[in-house]
Amino acid sequence: MGDAGGKTGTLYVVATPIGNLDDMTGRSVATLRSVQLIAAEDTRLTGRLCAHYAIDTPMVPYHEHNEVRQTAMLLDRLRAGEDVAVVSDAGTPLISDPGFRLVSAARDARLDVVPVPGPCAAVAALSAAGLASHRFHFEGFLPAKPGARRRRLEQLRETPETMIFYESVHRIQDTLADMCDVLGAERQAALARELTKLHETIRRDTLGGIVQWVAADPWQRKGEHVILVEGAAESDDGEGERVLDILCEQLPVSQAAELAAKITGAARNRLYRLALRKTRNGDGGN
Ligand code: SAM
């Protein structure tokens, strides 16, 4: 109920395209047309989207530098019965984008919050990368400073799920190189670039292979990137790991992994990667 005892407005969290304008859903367009106000990360950018879809709803800026003040104002408008949509520059608001403070405050105030789902670079990349997708860890942006970035990667080294990272074009090569060093060059990974756009490329390879590919082709350093890295081989691979450790004392890694897989029924690739990692870390194998 609003301040005057009337009905309160609804906050819609509306996803917008990450490149291809045709990815705007019919419901997103209808919502942006029907609300009284759009809170946009960049009103000029969202203005272009609105012009394309003949949406003439008034807009206010809502970004990381004004979100405290704007949240209070937007809550007042919601309480007064107006419907508000929050959008970011691209994709789903709150996913490495502004919106959390507003949604959280709206929930605290027991206002209705309705998602209007659509594009999200992380989910788009995961859906086409061919890495395990039943569980995943969304990391978003790593720290920009090299030391902090490597420390965070070290904390993530044993994460068992596929990891999803966003990265800025300025740091893509440095970040991939750090991933290679810290997570291991032989880990499977994928680089999803310019999703939904003209020059979309999705490449799956080892981290080492991706580093080389990006170094060799300057095109691959341009645009927007999502990096996906497979999770750590579980150190607790039970019987497979026990047999692997014994065989690694006598045999080359690939043969040990193959035999351990045959004996125990564990996945050969998993055991192979586990053996490589142990060899690199100096805790067994040859
Ligand atoms: N909220 C957005 C979402 O739902 O995906 C993410 C916004 S975040 C500020 C921007 C980052 O998302 C980029 O630096 C890049 O890592 C990733 N990204 C956004 N659009 C992309 C695209 N078309 N292709 C690849 N990565 C993209």
Coordinates of C-alpha atoms in Angstrom, one line a residue, residues 2 16 19 21 31-32 55 73 81 93 132 141 147 162 168 187 191 245:
G2 CA 1.3 3.5 -0.8
T16 CA 18.2 -5.7 -22.5
G19 CA 24.7 -6.7 -28.8
L21 CA 18.9 -5.6 -30.7
T31 CA 7.2 -3.3 -19.8
L32 CA 9.4 -0.4 -20.7
I55 CA 9.4 3.6 -26.3
M73 CA 13.8 8.9 -4.9
G81 CA 2.0 4.0 -6.9
P93 CA 20.8 -5.6 -14.3
A132 CA 30.1 -28.6 -17.6
F141 CA 35.3 -9.3 -12.9
G147 CA 48.7 -9.0 -7.4
T162 CA 32.9 -24.3 -14.2
S168 CA 37.6 -5.8 -19.9
R187 CA 42.7 -26.8 -18.0
L191 CA 36.7 -17.7 -24.7
D245 CA 49.0 -42.2 -7.4

